[in-house]
Amino acid sequence: KVSVKIVKILNVNTSDNTFFCNFILTCKWEDQSFWPVVEGSVDRSHIDMTRHFVPEYDITNLVALSDGLVKEPQFDFYRRKDSNTVRVIMKQHFTGTFFEHFELAAFP
């Protein structure tokens, strides 16, 4: 599951159709390889996420990310209550300037 939460939109420029946006990208998936983390036998700080599945994504209308305002992804792991499945949640904050193909002046 993938979702985006828009936190803030500022500086809408209707002449070049750009805007400044802060948002949170959230990806959720199931991965049984994290079961030792959920049961507490492996500390989260010892996980090398490069050895596990992590979704790839593309931000197609990005003009530029703001330096220092893009956070590293944060991961959380939990056991689903309805099963013994491990759910992984990745959240990442982004801040930058984006381009919109629509005529922004037409949208209040």
Backbone as JSON Lines, residues from 0, in Angstrom:
{"i":0,"aa":"K","n":[0.85,-1.16,0.0],"ca":[0.0,0.0,0.0],"c":[0.9,1.22,0.0]}
{"i":1,"aa":"V","n":[0.57,2.18,-0.83],"ca":[1.33,3.42,-0.93],"c":[0.37,4.59,-0.72]}
{"i":2,"aa":"S","n":[0.79,5.54,0.11],"ca":[-0.02,6.74,0.31],"c":[0.88,7.96,0.42]}
{"i":3,"aa":"V","n":[0.29,9.11,0.15],"ca":[1.0,10.38,0.25],"c":[0.13,11.32,1.08]}
{"i":4,"aa":"K","n":[0.73,11.93,2.09],"ca":[0.03,12.92,2.9],"c":[0.68,14.27,2.63]}
{"i":5,"aa":"I","n":[-0.1,15.18,2.06],"ca":[0.39,16.53,1.81],"c":[0.35,17.29,3.13]}
{"i":6,"aa":"V","n":[1.49,17.8,3.55],"ca":[1.57,18.55,4.8],"c":[1.38,20.04,4.53]}
{"i":7,"aa":"K","n":[2.03,20.53,3.46],"ca":[1.98,21.97,3.2],"c":[2.24,22.23,1.72]}
{"i":8,"aa":"I","n":[1.48,23.16,1.14],"ca":[1.74,23.67,-0.21],"c":[1.88,25.18,-0.1]}
{"i":9,"aa":"L","n":[2.98,25.69,-0.62],"ca":[3.27,27.13,-0.56],"c":[3.79,27.61,-1.9]}
{"i":10,"aa":"N","n":[3.86,28.9,-2.06],"ca":[4.52,29.55,-3.21],"c":[4.04,29.01,-4.55]}
{"i":11,"aa":"V","n":[2.74,28.99,-4.74],"ca":[2.19,28.55,-6.02],"c":[2.49,29.64,-7.05]}
{"i":12,"aa":"N","n":[3.24,29.28,-8.08],"ca":[3.63,30.21,-9.13],"c":[2.85,29.86,-10.39]}
{"i":13,"aa":"T","n":[1.84,30.66,-10.69],"ca":[0.97,30.35,-11.82],"c":[1.6,30.65,-13.17]}
{"i":14,"aa":"S","n":[2.68,31.43,-13.2],"ca":[3.3,31.72,-14.5],"c":[4.15,30.56,-14.99]}
{"i":15,"aa":"D","n":[4.83,29.86,-14.09],"ca":[5.62,28.7,-14.54],"c":[5.09,27.38,-13.99]}
{"i":16,"aa":"N","n":[3.9,27.42,-13.37],"ca":[3.19,26.22,-12.87],"c":[4.02,25.4,-11.89]}
{"i":17,"aa":"T","n":[4.69,26.07,-10.97],"ca":[5.44,25.37,-9.93],"c":[4.85,25.7,-8.56]}
{"i":18,"aa":"F","n":[5.17,24.85,-7.6],"ca":[4.75,25.07,-6.22],"c":[5.72,24.37,-5.29]}
{"i":19,"aa":"F","n":[5.77,24.86,-4.07],"ca":[6.61,24.29,-3.03],"c":[5.72,23.38,-2.2]}
{"i":20,"aa":"C","n":[6.2,22.17,-1.91],"ca":[5.36,21.19,-1.22],"c":[6.18,20.39,-0.2]}
{"i":21,"aa":"N","n":[5.55,20.12,0.93],"ca":[6.1,19.24,1.95],"c":[5.12,18.09,2.06]}
{"i":22,"aa":"F","n":[5.61,16.85,1.91],"ca":[4.71,15.71,2.0],"c":[5.41,14.51,2.62]}
{"i":23,"aa":"I","n":[4.61,13.54,3.04],"ca":[5.11,12.3,3.63],"c":[4.67,11.14,2.74]}
{"i":24,"aa":"L","n":[5.63,10.38,2.27],"ca":[5.37,9.17,1.5],"c":[5.36,7.99,2.46]}
{"i":25,"aa":"T","n":[4.3,7.19,2.44],"ca":[4.19,6.01,3.29],"c":[4.0,4.78,2.41]}
{"i":26,"aa":"C","n":[4.83,3.77,2.64],"ca":[4.71,2.49,1.94],"c":[4.56,1.4,3.0]}
{"i":27,"aa":"K","n":[3.62,0.47,2.77],"ca":[3.4,-0.64,3.69],"c":[3.45,-1.94,2.9]}
{"i":28,"aa":"W","n":[4.1,-2.94,3.47],"ca":[4.15,-4.25,2.85],"c":[4.39,-5.3,3.91]}
{"i":29,"aa":"E","n":[4.25,-6.55,3.51],"ca":[4.46,-7.67,4.43],"c":[5.79,-8.35,4.12]}
{"i":30,"aa":"D","n":[6.54,-8.69,5.2],"ca":[7.83,-9.33,5.02],"c":[8.14,-10.15,6.26]}
{"i":31,"aa":"Q","n":[8.04,-11.46,6.12],"ca":[8.26,-12.37,7.25],"c":[9.7,-12.4,7.74]}
{"i":32,"aa":"S","n":[10.64,-11.88,6.94],"ca":[12.03,-11.89,7.37],"c":[12.27,-10.97,8.57]}
{"i":33,"aa":"F","n":[11.31,-10.13,8.91],"ca":[11.43,-9.24,10.06],"c":[10.79,-9.83,11.32]}
{"i":34,"aa":"W","n":[10.38,-11.09,11.26],"ca":[9.77,-11.72,12.42],"c":[10.67,-11.65,13.67]}
{"i":35,"aa":"P","n":[11.99,-11.88,13.57],"ca":[12.85,-11.76,14.76],"c":[12.83,-10.35,15.38]}
{"i":36,"aa":"V","n":[12.61,-9.34,14.57],"ca":[12.51,-7.97,15.09],"c":[11.22,-7.81,15.89]}
{"i":37,"aa":"V","n":[10.13,-8.31,15.34],"ca":[8.82,-8.19,15.99],"c":[8.8,-8.96,17.31]}
{"i":38,"aa":"E","n":[9.39,-10.15,17.33],"ca":[9.37,-10.94,18.56],"c":[10.44,-10.51,19.56]}
{"i":39,"aa":"G","n":[11.34,-9.59,19.16],"ca":[12.3,-9.01,20.08],"c":[13.65,-9.69,20.16]}
{"i":40,"aa":"S","n":[13.91,-10.7,19.32],"ca":[15.2,-11.38,19.39],"c":[16.3,-10.66,18.59]}
{"i":41,"aa":"V","n":[15.92,-9.7,17.75],"ca":[16.88,-8.89,17.01],"c":[16.53,-7.42,17.23]}
{"i":42,"aa":"D","n":[17.53,-6.63,17.59],"ca":[17.33,-5.2,17.81],"c":[17.21,-4.49,16.46]}
{"i":43,"aa":"R","n":[16.29,-3.54,16.38],"ca":[16.08,-2.79,15.13],"c":[17.33,-2.1,14.65]}
{"i":44,"aa":"S","n":[18.18,-1.67,15.56],"ca":[19.4,-0.94,15.17],"c":[20.39,-1.83,14.42]}
{"i":45,"aa":"H","n":[20.2,-3.14,14.47],"ca":[21.11,-4.06,13.78],"c":[20.61,-4.48,12.4]}
{"i":46,"aa":"I","n":[19.54,-3.89,11.94],"ca":[18.96,-4.26,10.64],"c":[19.66,-3.49,9.52]}
{"i":47,"aa":"D","n":[20.09,-4.21,8.51],"ca":[20.65,-3.61,7.3],"c":[19.55,-3.66,6.23]}
{"i":48,"aa":"M","n":[18.87,-2.53,6.04],"ca":[17.74,-2.51,5.12],"c":[18.14,-2.74,3.67]}
{"i":49,"aa":"T","n":[19.42,-2.59,3.34],"ca":[19.85,-2.86,1.98],"c":[19.78,-4.35,1.65]}
{"i":50,"aa":"R","n":[19.64,-5.19,2.68],"ca":[19.55,-6.64,2.46],"c":[18.1,-7.12,2.41]}
{"i":51,"aa":"H","n":[17.15,-6.19,2.45],"ca":[15.73,-6.52,2.44],"c":[15.05,-5.78,1.3]}
{"i":52,"aa":"F","n":[13.85,-6.22,1.01],"ca":[13.04,-5.52,0.02],"c":[12.69,-4.12,0.54]}
{"i":53,"aa":"V","n":[12.93,-3.11,-0.29],"ca":[12.47,-1.75,-0.02],"c":[11.92,-1.23,-1.34]}
{"i":54,"aa":"P","n":[10.69,-0.73,-1.34],"ca":[10.09,-0.3,-2.61],"c":[10.85,0.85,-3.26]}
{"i":55,"aa":"E","n":[10.84,0.83,-4.58],"ca":[11.38,1.95,-5.34],"c":[10.22,2.84,-5.73]}
{"i":56,"aa":"Y","n":[10.48,4.13,-5.87],"ca":[9.44,5.06,-6.25],"c":[10.05,6.15,-7.12]}
{"i":57,"aa":"D","n":[9.18,6.84,-7.84],"ca":[9.61,7.91,-8.73],"c":[8.69,9.1,-8.51]}
{"i":58,"aa":"I","n":[9.27,10.28,-8.32],"ca":[8.49,11.5,-8.17],"c":[8.61,12.23,-9.5]}
{"i":59,"aa":"T","n":[7.61,12.09,-10.34],"ca":[7.73,12.51,-11.73],"c":[7.7,14.02,-11.95]}
{"i":60,"aa":"N","n":[7.04,14.78,-11.09],"ca":[6.94,16.21,-11.33],"c":[7.88,17.04,-10.44]}
{"i":61,"aa":"L","n":[8.93,16.42,-9.97],"ca":[9.89,17.09,-9.1],"c":[10.79,18.02,-9.9]}
{"i":62,"aa":"V","n":[10.92,19.26,-9.45],"ca":[11.87,20.2,-10.03],"c":[13.17,20.15,-9.22]}
{"i":63,"aa":"A","n":[13.06,20.29,-7.89],"ca":[14.25,20.24,-7.03],"c":[13.83,19.95,-5.6]}
{"i":64,"aa":"L","n":[14.59,19.08,-4.94],"ca":[14.38,18.84,-3.51],"c":[15.14,19.89,-2.72]}
{"i":65,"aa":"S","n":[14.6,20.26,-1.58],"ca":[15.25,21.26,-0.73],"c":[16.35,20.59,0.09]}
{"i":66,"aa":"D","n":[17.55,21.13,0.0],"ca":[18.69,20.58,0.75],"c":[18.42,20.59,2.24]}
{"i":67,"aa":"G","n":[18.69,19.48,2.88],"ca":[18.53,19.37,4.32],"c":[17.12,19.15,4.79]}
{"i":68,"aa":"L","n":[16.15,19.22,3.88],"ca":[14.75,19.06,4.29],"c":[14.16,17.73,3.86]}
{"i":69,"aa":"V","n":[14.96,16.89,3.23],"ca":[14.5,15.54,2.88],"c":[15.07,14.6,3.94]}
{"i":70,"aa":"K","n":[14.18,13.91,4.61],"ca":[14.59,13.04,5.72],"c":[14.86,11.63,5.21]}
{"i":71,"aa":"E","n":[15.73,10.92,5.89],"ca":[15.97,9.51,5.6],"c":[14.7,8.72,5.91]}
{"i":72,"aa":"P","n":[14.44,7.64,5.18],"ca":[13.24,6.85,5.47],"c":[13.3,6.26,6.88]}
{"i":73,"aa":"Q","n":[12.15,6.23,7.53],"ca":[12.01,5.63,8.85],"c":[11.2,4.35,8.69]}
{"i":74,"aa":"F","n":[11.62,3.29,9.36],"ca":[10.96,1.99,9.24],"c":[10.37,1.58,10.58]}
{"i":75,"aa":"D","n":[9.2,0.96,10.5],"ca":[8.57,0.39,11.69],"c":[8.07,-1.0,11.31]}
{"i":76,"aa":"F","n":[8.03,-1.89,12.29],"ca":[7.65,-3.28,12.07],"c":[6.65,-3.69,13.14]}
{"i":77,"aa":"Y","n":[5.59,-4.38,12.74],"ca":[4.66,-4.89,13.75],"c":[3.96,-6.14,13.24]}
{"i":78,"aa":"R","n":[3.47,-6.91,14.18],"ca":[2.71,-8.12,13.86],"c":[1.25,-7.74,13.67]}
{"i":79,"aa":"R","n":[0.68,-8.13,12.56],"ca":[-0.74,-7.87,12.33],"c":[-1.56,-8.67,13.33]}
{"i":80,"aa":"K","n":[-2.58,-8.05,13.9],"ca":[-3.39,-8.68,14.93],"c":[-4.18,-9.87,14.41]}
{"i":81,"aa":"D","n":[-4.54,-9.85,13.13],"ca":[-5.38,-10.91,12.57],"c":[-4.59,-12.1,12.05]}
{"i":82,"aa":"S","n":[-3.25,-12.03,12.14],"ca":[-2.43,-13.14,11.62],"c":[-1.02,-13.04,12.22]}
{"i":83,"aa":"N","n":[-0.16,-13.95,11.82],"ca":[1.24,-13.89,12.23],"c":[2.09,-13.23,11.15]}
{"i":84,"aa":"T","n":[1.49,-12.36,10.4],"ca":[2.18,-11.67,9.33],"c":[2.87,-10.42,9.87]}
{"i":85,"aa":"V","n":[4.08,-10.16,9.4],"ca":[4.82,-8.97,9.8],"c":[4.57,-7.87,8.76]}
{"i":86,"aa":"R","n":[4.1,-6.74,9.24],"ca":[3.86,-5.58,8.38],"c":[5.02,-4.61,8.56]}
{"i":87,"aa":"V","n":[5.56,-4.12,7.45],"ca":[6.63,-3.13,7.45],"c":[6.03,-1.81,6.99]}
{"i":88,"aa":"I","n":[6.37,-0.74,7.68],"ca":[5.93,0.59,7.3],"c":[7.15,1.46,7.1]}
{"i":89,"aa":"M","n":[7.25,2.06,5.92],"ca":[8.32,3.0,5.63],"c":[7.71,4.38,5.43]}
{"i":90,"aa":"K","n":[8.21,5.36,6.16],"ca":[7.76,6.75,5.99],"c":[8.96,7.61,5.66]}
{"i":91,"aa":"Q","n":[8.76,8.51,4.69],"ca":[9.83,9.43,4.32],"c":[9.22,10.81,4.03]}
{"i":92,"aa":"H","n":[9.84,11.84,4.63],"ca":[9.4,13.22,4.43],"c":[10.19,13.84,3.29]}
{"i":93,"aa":"F","n":[9.49,14.57,2.42],"ca":[10.1,15.27,1.3],"c":[9.66,16.72,1.32]}
{"i":94,"aa":"T","n":[10.56,17.6,0.92],"ca":[10.24,19.01,0.76],"c":[10.96,19.49,-0.49]}
{"i":95,"aa":"G","n":[10.21,20.15,-1.38],"ca":[10.85,20.62,-2.6],"c":[9.9,21.39,-3.48]}
{"i":96,"aa":"T","n":[10.39,21.72,-4.66],"ca":[9.61,22.45,-5.66],"c":[9.16,21.46,-6.72]}
{"i":97,"aa":"F","n":[7.9,21.59,-7.11],"ca":[7.29,20.66,-8.05],"c":[6.65,21.43,-9.2]}
{"i":98,"aa":"F","n":[6.52,20.75,-10.33],"ca":[5.89,21.3,-11.52],"c":[4.55,20.62,-11.72]}
{"i":99,"aa":"E","n":[3.56,21.38,-12.11],"ca":[2.23,20.82,-12.38],"c":[1.84,21.18,-13.81]}
{"i":100,"aa":"H","n":[1.41,20.19,-14.58],"ca":[1.06,20.41,-15.99],"c":[-0.25,21.16,-16.16]}
{"i":101,"aa":"F","n":[-1.11,21.15,-15.16],"ca":[-2.37,21.87,-15.25],"c":[-2.13,23.38,-15.1]}
{"i":102,"aa":"E","n":[-3.07,24.15,-15.55],"ca":[-3.0,25.58,-15.36],"c":[-3.41,25.9,-13.93]}
{"i":103,"aa":"L","n":[-2.43,26.18,-13.07],"ca":[-2.7,26.37,-11.65],"c":[-3.57,27.59,-11.37]}
{"i":104,"aa":"A","n":[-3.59,28.57,-12.25],"ca":[-4.41,29.76,-12.04],"c":[-5.9,29.41,-12.08]}
{"i":105,"aa":"A","n":[-6.25,28.29,-12.71],"ca":[-7.65,27.89,-12.8],"c":[-8.15,27.19,-11.55]}
{"i":106,"aa":"F","n":[-7.27,26.89,-10.61],"ca":[-7.64,26.19,-9.39],"c":[-7.42,27.1,-8.19]}
{"i":107,"aa":"P","n":[-8.51,27.48,-7.51],"ca":[-8.36,28.41,-6.36],"c":[-7.66,27.76,-5.19]}
